Amino acid sequence: MGNDHRRPLQREGVLFFGDVIAGLSHELSNVFNIINEIAGLQQDIVGGAQPESAGVANRLTELAGRIKAQVERGETFNQFLHSLAHSVDDANIAFDLGDTLELAGSLAARPARLARVELVVHRPESPVTLVGDPFALLLTIFGSIEVVLDAADSERRVEVNAAPHGDWARLFITSADPLPPGVVDEVAALEIGRLSWGAAHTLDPPPPEPPRRIILDVPAVAPALKATADDKGQEDPDGN
Amino acid sequence: MATDRVLLVDDEKEFVEVLAERMRSRGLDVTCATSGREAISAVEEETFDAVLLDLAMPDLDGLETLRRLHEIQPELQVMILSGRATVKTAVEAIRRGATDIFEKPTDVETLVERIRSARATRIAHEDDVAEEHIEEILRKRGW
Protein backbone atom coordinates (compact mmCIF):
# COMPACT_ATOMS: atom_id res chain seq x y z
CA MET A 1 0.00 0.00 0.00
CA GLY A 2 2.93 2.31 0.75
CA ASN A 3 2.09 5.99 0.62
CA ASP A 4 -0.74 5.69 -1.89
CA HIS A 5 -3.21 7.16 0.57
CA ARG A 6 -1.18 10.37 0.80
CA ARG A 7 -2.23 11.82 -2.55
CA PRO A 8 -6.01 11.79 -1.95
CA LEU A 9 -5.37 12.81 1.66
CA GLN A 10 -3.30 15.80 0.54
CA ARG A 11 -5.88 16.81 -2.07
CA GLU A 12 -8.73 16.48 0.42
CA GLY A 13 -6.66 18.35 2.98
CA VAL A 14 -6.10 21.25 0.62
CA LEU A 15 -9.80 21.33 -0.31
CA PHE A 16 -10.76 21.28 3.37
CA PHE A 17 -8.33 24.09 4.08
CA GLY A 18 -9.71 26.17 1.21
CA ASP A 19 -13.30 25.57 2.22
CA VAL A 20 -12.74 26.50 5.86
CA ILE A 21 -10.68 29.59 5.04
CA ALA A 22 -13.30 30.78 2.54
CA GLY A 23 -15.99 30.45 5.22
CA LEU A 24 -13.93 32.28 7.82
CA SER A 25 -13.11 34.99 5.30
CA HIS A 26 -16.82 35.49 4.69
CA GLU A 27 -17.45 35.81 8.44
CA LEU A 28 -14.61 38.32 8.72
CA SER A 29 -16.22 40.37 5.96
CA ASN A 30 -19.45 40.44 7.95
CA VAL A 31 -17.57 41.74 10.99
CA PHE A 32 -15.82 44.44 8.91
CA ASN A 33 -19.15 45.51 7.41
CA ILE A 34 -20.71 45.91 10.85
CA ILE A 35 -17.73 47.87 12.23
CA ASN A 36 -17.84 50.06 9.13
CA GLU A 37 -21.52 50.85 9.59
CA ILE A 38 -21.07 51.52 13.32
CA ALA A 39 -18.28 53.99 12.48
CA GLY A 40 -20.60 55.55 9.89
CA LEU A 41 -23.37 55.83 12.46
CA GLN A 42 -20.92 57.51 14.84
CA GLN A 43 -20.12 60.04 12.11
CA ASP A 44 -23.86 60.59 11.51
CA ILE A 45 -24.52 61.22 15.21
CA VAL A 46 -21.53 63.50 15.62
CA GLY A 47 -22.54 65.37 12.45
CA GLY A 48 -25.71 66.44 14.25
CA ALA A 49 -23.94 67.52 17.44
CA GLN A 50 -24.35 71.00 18.98
CA PRO A 51 -21.80 73.69 17.98
CA GLU A 52 -20.46 74.00 21.58
CA SER A 53 -19.19 70.41 21.40
CA ALA A 54 -17.62 70.93 17.99
CA GLY A 55 -14.09 70.10 19.21
CA VAL A 56 -15.13 66.69 20.54
CA ALA A 57 -17.31 66.11 17.51
CA ASN A 58 -14.45 66.77 15.13
CA ARG A 59 -12.22 64.41 17.07
CA LEU A 60 -14.86 61.64 17.02
CA THR A 61 -15.43 62.15 13.31
CA GLU A 62 -11.71 61.84 12.67
CA LEU A 63 -11.56 58.63 14.74
CA ALA A 64 -14.51 57.17 12.87
CA GLY A 65 -12.70 57.92 9.62
CA ARG A 66 -9.63 56.10 10.89
CA ILE A 67 -11.73 53.09 11.92
CA LYS A 68 -13.18 52.99 8.40
CA ALA A 69 -9.75 53.21 6.81
CA GLN A 70 -8.57 50.23 8.88
CA VAL A 71 -11.70 48.30 7.97
CA GLU A 72 -10.95 48.93 4.30
CA ARG A 73 -7.38 47.73 4.83
CA GLY A 74 -8.59 44.62 6.67
CA GLU A 75 -11.09 43.87 3.94
CA THR A 76 -8.33 44.07 1.32
CA PHE A 77 -6.31 41.42 3.19
CA ASN A 78 -9.45 39.42 3.66
CA GLN A 79 -10.06 39.48 -0.07
CA PHE A 80 -6.60 37.95 -0.65
CA LEU A 81 -7.48 35.27 1.88
CA HIS A 82 -10.71 34.59 0.08
CA SER A 83 -9.00 34.34 -3.32
CA LEU A 84 -6.33 32.06 -1.84
CA ALA A 85 -8.99 29.81 -0.33
CA HIS A 86 -10.82 29.49 -3.64
CA SER A 87 -7.63 28.86 -5.61
CA VAL A 88 -7.79 25.20 -4.54
CA ASP A 89 -11.40 24.64 -5.60
CA ASP A 90 -10.66 23.09 -8.99
CA ALA A 91 -7.44 21.57 -10.30
CA ASN A 92 -8.68 21.67 -13.88
CA ILE A 93 -10.09 25.05 -14.70
CA ALA A 94 -9.64 27.93 -17.13
CA PHE A 95 -8.46 31.09 -15.37
CA ASP A 96 -6.74 34.38 -16.05
CA LEU A 97 -3.00 34.41 -15.38
CA GLY A 98 -3.30 38.07 -14.34
CA ASP A 99 -5.50 37.11 -11.35
CA THR A 100 -3.00 34.48 -10.17
CA LEU A 101 -0.08 36.90 -10.62
CA GLU A 102 -1.89 39.57 -8.66
CA LEU A 103 -2.71 37.14 -5.87
CA ALA A 104 0.89 35.85 -5.73
CA GLY A 105 2.09 39.46 -5.55
CA SER A 106 -0.38 40.29 -2.78
CA LEU A 107 0.70 37.26 -0.74
CA ALA A 108 4.36 38.13 -1.27
CA ALA A 109 3.82 41.77 -0.27
CA ARG A 110 4.52 41.07 3.40
CA PRO A 111 7.79 39.13 2.93
CA ALA A 112 8.81 41.91 0.52
CA ARG A 113 7.99 44.58 3.08
CA LEU A 114 9.92 42.71 5.78
CA ALA A 115 12.91 42.46 3.43
CA ARG A 116 12.47 46.19 2.62
CA VAL A 117 12.22 45.35 -1.05
CA GLU A 118 9.74 47.07 -3.34
CA LEU A 119 7.75 44.36 -5.12
CA VAL A 120 5.93 45.46 -8.27
CA VAL A 121 3.66 43.01 -10.06
CA HIS A 122 2.35 43.93 -13.50
CA ARG A 123 -0.69 42.19 -14.95
CA PRO A 124 -0.32 41.17 -18.61
CA GLU A 125 -1.62 43.90 -20.93
CA SER A 126 -4.50 41.68 -22.03
CA PRO A 127 -6.05 38.60 -20.36
CA VAL A 128 -3.98 35.39 -20.70
CA THR A 129 -6.18 32.33 -20.20
CA LEU A 130 -4.53 29.18 -18.82
CA VAL A 131 -6.12 25.79 -18.20
CA GLY A 132 -4.91 23.66 -15.31
CA ASP A 133 -4.39 23.90 -11.58
CA PRO A 134 -4.35 27.55 -10.43
CA PHE A 135 -3.15 26.62 -6.94
CA ALA A 136 -0.10 24.76 -8.30
CA LEU A 137 0.74 27.76 -10.50
CA LEU A 138 0.25 30.12 -7.56
CA LEU A 139 2.77 28.08 -5.53
CA THR A 140 5.21 28.14 -8.45
CA ILE A 141 4.99 31.89 -8.94
CA PHE A 142 5.03 32.68 -5.23
CA GLY A 143 8.07 30.43 -4.71
CA SER A 144 9.88 32.08 -7.62
CA ILE A 145 9.17 35.54 -6.25
CA GLU A 146 10.39 34.44 -2.81
CA VAL A 147 13.68 33.19 -4.27
CA VAL A 148 14.31 36.51 -5.98
CA LEU A 149 13.22 38.49 -2.91
CA ASP A 150 15.68 36.55 -0.76
CA ALA A 151 18.46 37.42 -3.17
CA ALA A 152 17.59 41.13 -3.42
CA ASP A 153 19.32 43.78 -1.35
CA SER A 154 17.10 45.95 0.82
CA GLU A 155 15.73 49.19 -0.67
CA ARG A 156 15.78 47.55 -4.10
CA ARG A 157 13.03 46.57 -6.49
CA VAL A 158 11.74 43.20 -7.69
CA GLU A 159 9.40 43.20 -10.67
CA VAL A 160 7.11 40.53 -12.04
CA ASN A 161 5.84 40.68 -15.62
CA ALA A 162 4.06 38.24 -17.89
CA ALA A 163 3.03 38.06 -21.53
CA PRO A 164 1.73 35.46 -23.99
CA HIS A 165 4.53 33.58 -25.75
CA GLY A 166 3.12 31.43 -28.57
CA ASP A 167 1.00 28.72 -26.93
CA TRP A 168 2.70 29.50 -23.64
CA ALA A 169 2.82 32.29 -21.13
CA ARG A 170 6.21 33.71 -20.24
CA LEU A 171 6.80 35.19 -16.80
CA PHE A 172 9.76 37.31 -15.76
CA ILE A 173 10.73 37.69 -12.12
CA THR A 174 13.42 40.32 -12.17
CA SER A 175 15.73 41.66 -9.50
CA ALA A 176 17.84 44.79 -9.59
CA ASP A 177 20.57 42.68 -7.98
CA PRO A 178 22.41 39.64 -9.36
CA LEU A 179 21.03 36.31 -8.19
CA PRO A 180 23.57 34.14 -6.34
CA PRO A 181 24.85 30.93 -7.98
CA GLY A 182 22.57 27.92 -7.52
CA VAL A 183 19.69 30.16 -6.48
CA VAL A 184 17.02 28.03 -8.16
CA ASP A 185 18.52 24.65 -7.32
CA GLU A 186 16.16 22.47 -5.35
CA VAL A 187 13.43 25.11 -5.18
CA ALA A 188 10.32 23.04 -4.44
CA ALA A 189 8.00 25.58 -6.07
CA LEU A 190 9.75 25.25 -9.42
CA GLU A 191 9.52 21.46 -9.16
CA ILE A 192 5.77 21.80 -8.51
CA GLY A 193 5.53 23.96 -11.64
CA ARG A 194 7.39 21.39 -13.69
CA LEU A 195 5.31 18.44 -12.46
CA SER A 196 1.88 20.04 -12.55
CA TRP A 197 2.25 22.41 -15.51
CA GLY A 198 5.28 21.25 -17.45
CA ALA A 199 6.65 24.71 -16.65
CA ALA A 200 10.28 25.35 -17.54
CA HIS A 201 12.53 27.92 -15.90
CA THR A 202 15.72 29.54 -17.09
CA LEU A 203 18.02 32.13 -15.62
CA ASP A 204 18.75 35.25 -17.58
CA PRO A 205 21.28 36.35 -18.65
CA PRO A 206 22.89 32.92 -19.08
CA PRO A 207 26.31 32.09 -17.58
CA PRO A 208 28.93 33.36 -17.22
CA GLU A 209 26.97 36.59 -16.59
CA PRO A 210 25.37 36.72 -13.14
CA PRO A 211 21.63 36.14 -13.62
CA ARG A 212 19.17 38.89 -12.69
CA ARG A 213 15.90 37.25 -13.49
CA ILE A 214 14.03 33.96 -13.59
CA ILE A 215 12.12 33.31 -16.79
CA LEU A 216 9.25 30.91 -16.28
CA ASP A 217 7.52 29.39 -19.30
CA VAL A 218 4.08 27.96 -18.62
CA PRO A 219 1.98 26.17 -21.25
CA ALA A 220 -1.52 27.52 -21.89
CA VAL A 221 -2.90 24.06 -21.10
CA ALA A 222 -1.30 21.86 -18.42
CA PRO A 223 0.22 18.77 -20.15
CA ALA A 224 -1.68 16.19 -18.08
CA LEU A 225 -4.95 17.76 -19.15
CA LYS A 226 -3.77 18.13 -22.73
CA ALA A 227 -2.71 14.46 -22.79
CA THR A 228 -6.13 13.43 -21.47
CA ALA A 229 -7.81 15.46 -24.18
CA ASP A 230 -5.48 13.98 -26.83
CA ASP A 231 -6.15 10.42 -25.57
CA LYS A 232 -9.84 11.00 -25.84
CA GLY A 233 -9.29 12.27 -29.35
CA GLN A 234 -7.37 9.10 -30.29
CA GLU A 235 -9.95 6.80 -28.77
CA ASP A 236 -12.76 8.51 -30.55
CA PRO A 237 -11.42 10.36 -33.58
CA ASP A 238 -14.90 11.11 -34.92
CA GLY A 239 -15.87 12.62 -31.63
CA ASN A 240 -18.90 10.29 -31.37
CA MET B 1 -44.16 64.40 0.57
CA ALA B 2 -44.43 60.63 1.07
CA THR B 3 -41.56 58.77 2.67
CA ASP B 4 -39.52 56.31 0.67
CA ARG B 5 -40.22 52.81 1.94
CA VAL B 6 -37.45 50.26 1.89
CA LEU B 7 -37.14 46.67 3.01
CA LEU B 8 -33.63 45.80 4.19
CA VAL B 9 -32.82 42.07 4.11
CA ASP B 10 -29.61 40.61 5.57
CA ASP B 11 -29.05 37.69 7.94
CA GLU B 12 -26.55 39.74 10.00
CA LYS B 13 -28.94 41.28 12.54
CA GLU B 14 -26.55 43.92 13.84
CA PHE B 15 -25.61 45.02 10.31
CA VAL B 16 -29.30 45.41 9.43
CA GLU B 17 -30.06 47.36 12.60
CA VAL B 18 -27.19 49.83 12.24
CA LEU B 19 -27.71 50.41 8.51
CA ALA B 20 -31.45 50.82 9.10
CA GLU B 21 -30.77 53.47 11.75
CA ARG B 22 -28.51 55.36 9.34
CA MET B 23 -31.11 55.21 6.58
CA ARG B 24 -33.91 56.31 8.92
CA SER B 25 -31.84 59.32 9.98
CA ARG B 26 -31.89 60.27 6.28
CA GLY B 27 -35.67 60.17 6.17
CA LEU B 28 -36.33 56.67 4.85
CA ASP B 29 -38.99 54.37 6.26
CA VAL B 30 -37.06 51.14 6.79
CA THR B 31 -38.40 47.69 7.56
CA CYS B 32 -35.87 45.02 8.50
CA ALA B 33 -35.83 41.31 7.72
CA THR B 34 -33.11 38.86 8.70
CA SER B 35 -34.09 36.03 6.36
CA GLY B 36 -35.55 35.48 2.91
CA ARG B 37 -38.76 34.11 4.44
CA GLU B 38 -39.23 37.22 6.60
CA ALA B 39 -38.69 39.35 3.48
CA ILE B 40 -41.34 37.43 1.56
CA SER B 41 -43.87 37.84 4.39
CA ALA B 42 -43.15 41.58 4.53
CA VAL B 43 -43.68 42.03 0.77
CA GLU B 44 -46.93 40.04 0.95
CA GLU B 45 -48.24 42.45 3.58
CA GLU B 46 -46.82 45.84 2.61
CA THR B 47 -45.73 47.92 -0.38
CA PHE B 48 -42.10 48.96 -0.68
CA ASP B 49 -40.36 51.34 -3.06
CA ALA B 50 -37.29 49.13 -2.97
CA VAL B 51 -35.84 46.03 -1.40
CA LEU B 52 -32.16 45.85 -0.46
CA LEU B 53 -31.32 42.16 -0.51
CA ASP B 54 -28.24 40.32 0.74
CA LEU B 55 -27.32 37.27 -1.34
CA ALA B 56 -25.48 34.98 1.05
CA MET B 57 -28.14 33.96 3.53
CA PRO B 58 -28.82 30.58 5.12
CA ASP B 59 -32.07 28.76 4.52
CA LEU B 60 -33.39 30.75 1.56
CA ASP B 61 -30.57 32.38 -0.38
CA GLY B 62 -30.77 35.75 -2.11
CA LEU B 63 -31.41 34.44 -5.63
CA GLU B 64 -34.32 32.28 -4.50
CA THR B 65 -35.69 35.12 -2.38
CA LEU B 66 -35.45 37.42 -5.41
CA ARG B 67 -37.40 34.93 -7.52
CA ARG B 68 -40.16 34.61 -4.92
CA LEU B 69 -40.37 38.37 -4.34
CA HIS B 70 -40.88 38.90 -8.07
CA GLU B 71 -43.56 36.20 -8.11
CA ILE B 72 -45.47 38.25 -5.53
CA GLN B 73 -44.74 41.64 -7.10
CA PRO B 74 -43.11 41.46 -10.56
CA GLU B 75 -42.30 45.19 -10.71
CA LEU B 76 -40.65 45.29 -7.29
CA GLN B 77 -37.30 47.11 -7.39
CA VAL B 78 -34.85 44.70 -5.79
CA MET B 79 -31.30 45.90 -5.25
CA ILE B 80 -28.53 43.52 -4.33
CA LEU B 81 -26.29 44.11 -1.36
CA SER B 82 -23.28 41.96 -2.08
CA GLY B 83 -19.99 41.07 -0.48
CA ARG B 84 -17.05 40.82 -2.88
CA ALA B 85 -17.28 37.08 -2.41
CA THR B 86 -20.68 37.01 -4.03
CA VAL B 87 -20.12 39.38 -6.95
CA LYS B 88 -20.63 36.59 -9.52
CA THR B 89 -23.93 35.67 -7.93
CA ALA B 90 -24.85 39.35 -7.87
CA VAL B 91 -24.33 39.54 -11.63
CA GLU B 92 -26.62 36.49 -11.96
CA ALA B 93 -29.17 38.35 -9.84
CA ILE B 94 -29.12 41.27 -12.30
CA ARG B 95 -29.80 38.78 -15.09
CA ARG B 96 -32.78 37.61 -13.08
CA GLY B 97 -34.28 41.05 -12.68
CA ALA B 98 -32.51 42.81 -9.81
CA THR B 99 -32.09 46.49 -10.64
CA ASP B 100 -28.79 47.35 -9.01
CA ILE B 101 -25.76 45.96 -7.14
CA PHE B 102 -24.10 47.56 -4.13
CA GLU B 103 -20.87 46.11 -2.90
CA LYS B 104 -20.31 46.06 0.85
CA PRO B 105 -19.04 48.18 2.49
CA THR B 106 -21.63 50.51 1.05
CA ASP B 107 -21.79 54.27 0.94
CA VAL B 108 -25.06 55.08 2.68
CA GLU B 109 -25.57 58.31 0.73
CA THR B 110 -25.41 56.44 -2.58
CA LEU B 111 -27.80 53.82 -1.25
CA VAL B 112 -30.34 56.42 -0.21
CA GLU B 113 -30.05 58.26 -3.50
CA ARG B 114 -30.68 55.08 -5.50
CA ILE B 115 -33.62 54.10 -3.32
CA ARG B 116 -35.17 57.52 -3.93
CA SER B 117 -34.77 57.11 -7.68
CA ALA B 118 -36.28 53.60 -7.37
CA ARG B 119 -39.35 55.21 -5.85
CA ALA B 120 -39.54 57.65 -8.77
CA THR B 121 -39.27 54.70 -11.18
CA ARG B 122 -42.03 52.83 -9.36
CA ILE B 123 -44.35 55.84 -9.42
CA ALA B 124 -43.59 56.42 -13.11
CA HIS B 125 -44.40 52.78 -13.81
CA GLU B 126 -47.67 53.04 -11.90
CA ASP B 127 -48.52 56.15 -13.90
CA ASP B 128 -47.84 54.25 -17.14
CA VAL B 129 -50.02 51.36 -16.00
CA ALA B 130 -52.79 53.76 -14.96
CA GLU B 131 -52.54 55.58 -18.30
CA GLU B 132 -52.76 52.31 -20.21
CA HIS B 133 -55.74 51.31 -18.10
CA ILE B 134 -57.53 54.58 -18.79
CA GLU B 135 -56.79 54.32 -22.51
CA GLU B 136 -58.18 50.78 -22.48
CA ILE B 137 -61.39 51.97 -20.82
CA LEU B 138 -61.72 54.84 -23.30
CA ARG B 139 -61.11 52.52 -26.22
CA LYS B 140 -63.65 49.95 -25.02
CA ARG B 141 -66.32 52.55 -24.47
CA GLY B 142 -65.58 54.20 -27.78
CA TRP B 143 -65.07 57.68 -26.26
XYZ file of C-alpha atoms in Angstrom:
383
model
C 0.000 0.000 0.000
C 2.931 2.307 0.752
C 2.094 5.992 0.621
C -0.742 5.685 -1.894
C -3.214 7.157 0.571
C -1.182 10.369 0.804
C -2.225 11.822 -2.555
C -6.008 11.792 -1.946
C -5.368 12.812 1.664
C -3.298 15.805 0.538
C -5.876 16.812 -2.073
C -8.730 16.478 0.423
C -6.658 18.351 2.981
C -6.101 21.253 0.621
C -9.796 21.334 -0.310
C -10.759 21.279 3.372
C -8.330 24.088 4.081
C -9.708 26.169 1.212
C -13.298 25.569 2.219
C -12.744 26.500 5.855
C -10.683 29.592 5.038
C -13.305 30.783 2.538
C -15.987 30.451 5.219
C -13.929 32.285 7.824
C -13.106 34.989 5.297
C -16.824 35.493 4.691
C -17.447 35.815 8.435
C -14.605 38.325 8.719
C -16.220 40.365 5.961
C -19.445 40.443 7.948
C -17.568 41.742 10.990
C -15.821 44.436 8.907
C -19.150 45.512 7.411
C -20.705 45.907 10.846
C -17.735 47.874 12.229
C -17.837 50.056 9.131
C -21.523 50.850 9.592
C -21.065 51.524 13.323
C -18.277 53.985 12.481
C -20.597 55.549 9.891
C -23.373 55.832 12.457
C -20.924 57.505 14.843
C -20.125 60.036 12.107
C -23.856 60.590 11.509
C -24.516 61.218 15.205
C -21.531 63.504 15.623
C -22.539 65.367 12.451
C -25.715 66.444 14.245
C -23.938 67.524 17.444
C -24.353 70.998 18.979
C -21.804 73.694 17.983
C -20.460 73.999 21.579
C -19.189 70.411 21.399
C -17.617 70.934 17.985
C -14.085 70.103 19.207
C -15.127 66.686 20.544
C -17.314 66.110 17.511
C -14.452 66.774 15.129
C -12.220 64.413 17.069
C -14.856 61.642 17.024
C -15.430 62.153 13.308
C -11.714 61.844 12.669
C -11.563 58.635 14.736
C -14.513 57.167 12.873
C -12.699 57.924 9.617
C -9.626 56.099 10.888
C -11.731 53.091 11.916
C -13.182 52.992 8.404
C -9.748 53.213 6.810
C -8.572 50.235 8.879
C -11.705 48.304 7.971
C -10.948 48.927 4.303
C -7.380 47.727 4.833
C -8.586 44.623 6.670
C -11.091 43.873 3.937
C -8.327 44.066 1.323
C -6.308 41.425 3.192
C -9.450 39.420 3.663
C -10.065 39.481 -0.068
C -6.602 37.954 -0.647
C -7.481 35.267 1.881
C -10.714 34.595 0.079
C -9.004 34.337 -3.322
C -6.331 32.064 -1.844
C -8.993 29.809 -0.325
C -10.820 29.491 -3.639
C -7.632 28.864 -5.614
C -7.794 25.200 -4.538
C -11.403 24.643 -5.596
C -10.664 23.092 -8.988
C -7.437 21.574 -10.305
C -8.676 21.670 -13.884
C -10.088 25.051 -14.699
C -9.641 27.935 -17.131
C -8.464 31.086 -15.366
C -6.740 34.381 -16.049
C -3.001 34.412 -15.379
C -3.305 38.070 -14.336
C -5.495 37.107 -11.352
C -3.002 34.483 -10.175
C -0.079 36.895 -10.625
C -1.889 39.568 -8.660
C -2.711 37.136 -5.873
C 0.889 35.846 -5.727
C 2.091 39.458 -5.549
C -0.384 40.288 -2.782
C 0.696 37.265 -0.741
C 4.361 38.130 -1.272
C 3.823 41.767 -0.267
C 4.518 41.066 3.403
C 7.791 39.129 2.927
C 8.811 41.908 0.515
C 7.993 44.580 3.081
C 9.919 42.715 5.783
C 12.906 42.458 3.433
C 12.467 46.186 2.623
C 12.216 45.352 -1.051
C 9.741 47.066 -3.345
C 7.749 44.360 -5.115
C 5.931 45.462 -8.274
C 3.663 43.006 -10.062
C 2.351 43.927 -13.498
C -0.686 42.189 -14.950
C -0.323 41.173 -18.610
C -1.619 43.897 -20.934
C -4.504 41.678 -22.035
C -6.045 38.597 -20.362
C -3.984 35.391 -20.697
C -6.179 32.326 -20.200
C -4.535 29.185 -18.825
C -6.117 25.791 -18.199
C -4.910 23.661 -15.313
C -4.390 23.898 -11.575
C -4.345 27.552 -10.426
C -3.155 26.623 -6.942
C -0.098 24.763 -8.300
C 0.740 27.763 -10.495
C 0.252 30.120 -7.562
C 2.770 28.078 -5.530
C 5.212 28.136 -8.454
C 4.987 31.894 -8.943
C 5.034 32.684 -5.233
C 8.074 30.430 -4.712
C 9.883 32.075 -7.617
C 9.172 35.542 -6.250
C 10.392 34.437 -2.814
C 13.684 33.185 -4.272
C 14.307 36.511 -5.982
C 13.218 38.494 -2.913
C 15.675 36.547 -0.762
C 18.459 37.424 -3.167
C 17.591 41.126 -3.421
C 19.315 43.778 -1.352
C 17.098 45.949 0.818
C 15.728 49.186 -0.667
C 15.785 47.548 -4.104
C 13.034 46.568 -6.488
C 11.737 43.204 -7.691
C 9.397 43.197 -10.674
C 7.106 40.528 -12.040
C 5.844 40.677 -15.617
C 4.065 38.239 -17.886
C 3.029 38.058 -21.534
C 1.733 35.464 -23.995
C 4.531 33.579 -25.751
C 3.119 31.426 -28.573
C 1.000 28.722 -26.929
C 2.701 29.501 -23.644
C 2.822 32.291 -21.128
C 6.208 33.714 -20.240
C 6.801 35.185 -16.803
C 9.762 37.312 -15.761
C 10.735 37.690 -12.116
C 13.423 40.325 -12.169
C 15.728 41.657 -9.497
C 17.838 44.785 -9.591
C 20.569 42.677 -7.980
C 22.412 39.642 -9.362
C 21.028 36.311 -8.194
C 23.566 34.138 -6.344
C 24.848 30.931 -7.980
C 22.569 27.921 -7.524
C 19.686 30.164 -6.481
C 17.017 28.031 -8.155
C 18.524 24.649 -7.320
C 16.159 22.465 -5.346
C 13.434 25.111 -5.177
C 10.317 23.045 -4.438
C 8.001 25.581 -6.065
C 9.747 25.252 -9.421
C 9.515 21.463 -9.164
C 5.772 21.798 -8.515
C 5.532 23.965 -11.639
C 7.392 21.386 -13.690
C 5.312 18.438 -12.463
C 1.879 20.044 -12.554
C 2.250 22.408 -15.506
C 5.278 21.245 -17.451
C 6.651 24.713 -16.649
C 10.285 25.350 -17.541
C 12.529 27.920 -15.903
C 15.717 29.538 -17.092
C 18.024 32.129 -15.617
C 18.753 35.252 -17.578
C 21.277 36.350 -18.654
C 22.886 32.918 -19.081
C 26.307 32.090 -17.577
C 28.933 33.364 -17.219
C 26.973 36.592 -16.592
C 25.370 36.724 -13.136
C 21.633 36.139 -13.619
C 19.175 38.889 -12.693
C 15.899 37.252 -13.494
C 14.026 33.963 -13.592
C 12.125 33.305 -16.794
C 9.251 30.913 -16.279
C 7.517 29.388 -19.296
C 4.079 27.962 -18.617
C 1.980 26.172 -21.246
C -1.522 27.522 -21.891
C -2.905 24.056 -21.101
C -1.297 21.865 -18.422
C 0.221 18.772 -20.148
C -1.681 16.194 -18.081
C -4.950 17.760 -19.148
C -3.773 18.132 -22.727
C -2.713 14.459 -22.787
C -6.126 13.428 -21.473
C -7.809 15.457 -24.181
C -5.477 13.981 -26.831
C -6.149 10.424 -25.573
C -9.838 10.999 -25.840
C -9.293 12.271 -29.346
C -7.372 9.096 -30.287
C -9.946 6.803 -28.766
C -12.756 8.512 -30.546
C -11.424 10.357 -33.582
C -14.901 11.107 -34.924
C -15.868 12.621 -31.628
C -18.900 10.294 -31.373
C -44.161 64.399 0.565
C -44.431 60.635 1.072
C -41.556 58.773 2.666
C -39.521 56.307 0.666
C -40.223 52.806 1.945
C -37.453 50.263 1.886
C -37.143 46.667 3.012
C -33.631 45.797 4.190
C -32.820 42.069 4.108
C -29.612 40.611 5.574
C -29.046 37.694 7.937
C -26.548 39.740 9.996
C -28.937 41.275 12.539
C -26.553 43.920 13.835
C -25.611 45.021 10.308
C -29.300 45.408 9.428
C -30.057 47.359 12.598
C -27.189 49.832 12.240
C -27.713 50.405 8.514
C -31.453 50.819 9.099
C -30.765 53.469 11.750
C -28.506 55.358 9.342
C -31.114 55.209 6.584
C -33.908 56.312 8.921
C -31.835 59.320 9.979
C -31.894 60.273 6.277
C -35.669 60.172 6.169
C -36.331 56.671 4.854
C -38.993 54.375 6.258
C -37.057 51.140 6.793
C -38.402 47.688 7.563
C -35.866 45.016 8.499
C -35.829 41.309 7.715
C -33.106 38.856 8.704
C -34.087 36.027 6.359
C -35.550 35.477 2.910
C -38.757 34.115 4.435
C -39.234 37.225 6.595
C -38.695 39.349 3.485
C -41.344 37.433 1.559
C -43.865 37.845 4.393
C -43.151 41.578 4.531
C -43.677 42.031 0.775
C -46.926 40.043 0.945
C -48.235 42.454 3.576
C -46.817 45.844 2.611
C -45.727 47.917 -0.382
C -42.096 48.960 -0.677
C -40.364 51.339 -3.063
C -37.293 49.134 -2.975
C -35.840 46.025 -1.397
C -32.163 45.850 -0.462
C -31.316 42.162 -0.514
C -28.241 40.318 0.736
C -27.316 37.270 -1.345
C -25.484 34.975 1.051
C -28.138 33.956 3.533
C -28.819 30.583 5.122
C -32.075 28.757 4.524
C -33.394 30.752 1.559
C -30.567 32.385 -0.376
C -30.766 35.748 -2.107
C -31.413 34.443 -5.634
C -34.323 32.278 -4.504
C -35.691 35.117 -2.378
C -35.447 37.421 -5.414
C -37.398 34.931 -7.521
C -40.163 34.614 -4.924
C -40.370 38.371 -4.344
C -40.877 38.900 -8.073
C -43.560 36.204 -8.108
C -45.468 38.250 -5.532
C -44.738 41.639 -7.103
C -43.112 41.461 -10.564
C -42.305 45.190 -10.708
C -40.654 45.294 -7.285
C -37.301 47.112 -7.389
C -34.851 44.699 -5.789
C -31.303 45.903 -5.252
C -28.532 43.516 -4.327
C -26.289 44.108 -1.361
C -23.282 41.956 -2.081
C -19.988 41.072 -0.483
C -17.051 40.816 -2.879
C -17.278 37.084 -2.407
C -20.682 37.006 -4.027
C -20.124 39.382 -6.947
C -20.626 36.591 -9.524
C -23.929 35.673 -7.928
C -24.851 39.348 -7.872
C -24.328 39.537 -11.631
C -26.616 36.492 -11.959
C -29.171 38.353 -9.839
C -29.116 41.265 -12.298
C -29.796 38.778 -15.094
C -32.777 37.607 -13.079
C -34.275 41.048 -12.680
C -32.505 42.806 -9.814
C -32.095 46.492 -10.640
C -28.786 47.350 -9.007
C -25.762 45.958 -7.136
C -24.104 47.557 -4.125
C -20.865 46.112 -2.898
C -20.309 46.062 0.849
C -19.044 48.175 2.488
C -21.628 50.511 1.054
C -21.791 54.271 0.937
C -25.064 55.080 2.678
C -25.565 58.314 0.727
C -25.407 56.445 -2.576
C -27.801 53.818 -1.255
C -30.344 56.418 -0.208
C -30.048 58.264 -3.504
C -30.676 55.077 -5.498
C -33.617 54.097 -3.322
C -35.168 57.515 -3.934
C -34.769 57.108 -7.678
C -36.279 53.597 -7.366
C -39.348 55.208 -5.851
C -39.541 57.649 -8.768
C -39.274 54.701 -11.176
C -42.030 52.826 -9.364
C -44.349 55.840 -9.425
C -43.593 56.424 -13.114
C -44.399 52.777 -13.807
C -47.667 53.036 -11.900
C -48.521 56.148 -13.902
C -47.841 54.251 -17.140
C -50.019 51.359 -16.005
C -52.785 53.758 -14.963
C -52.544 55.583 -18.298
C -52.755 52.313 -20.212
C -55.743 51.311 -18.098
C -57.534 54.583 -18.788
C -56.791 54.319 -22.507
C -58.178 50.776 -22.481
C -61.386 51.967 -20.825
C -61.719 54.841 -23.298
C -61.109 52.518 -26.220
C -63.655 49.945 -25.022
C -66.320 52.552 -24.471
C -65.583 54.201 -27.782
C -65.071 57.683 -26.258
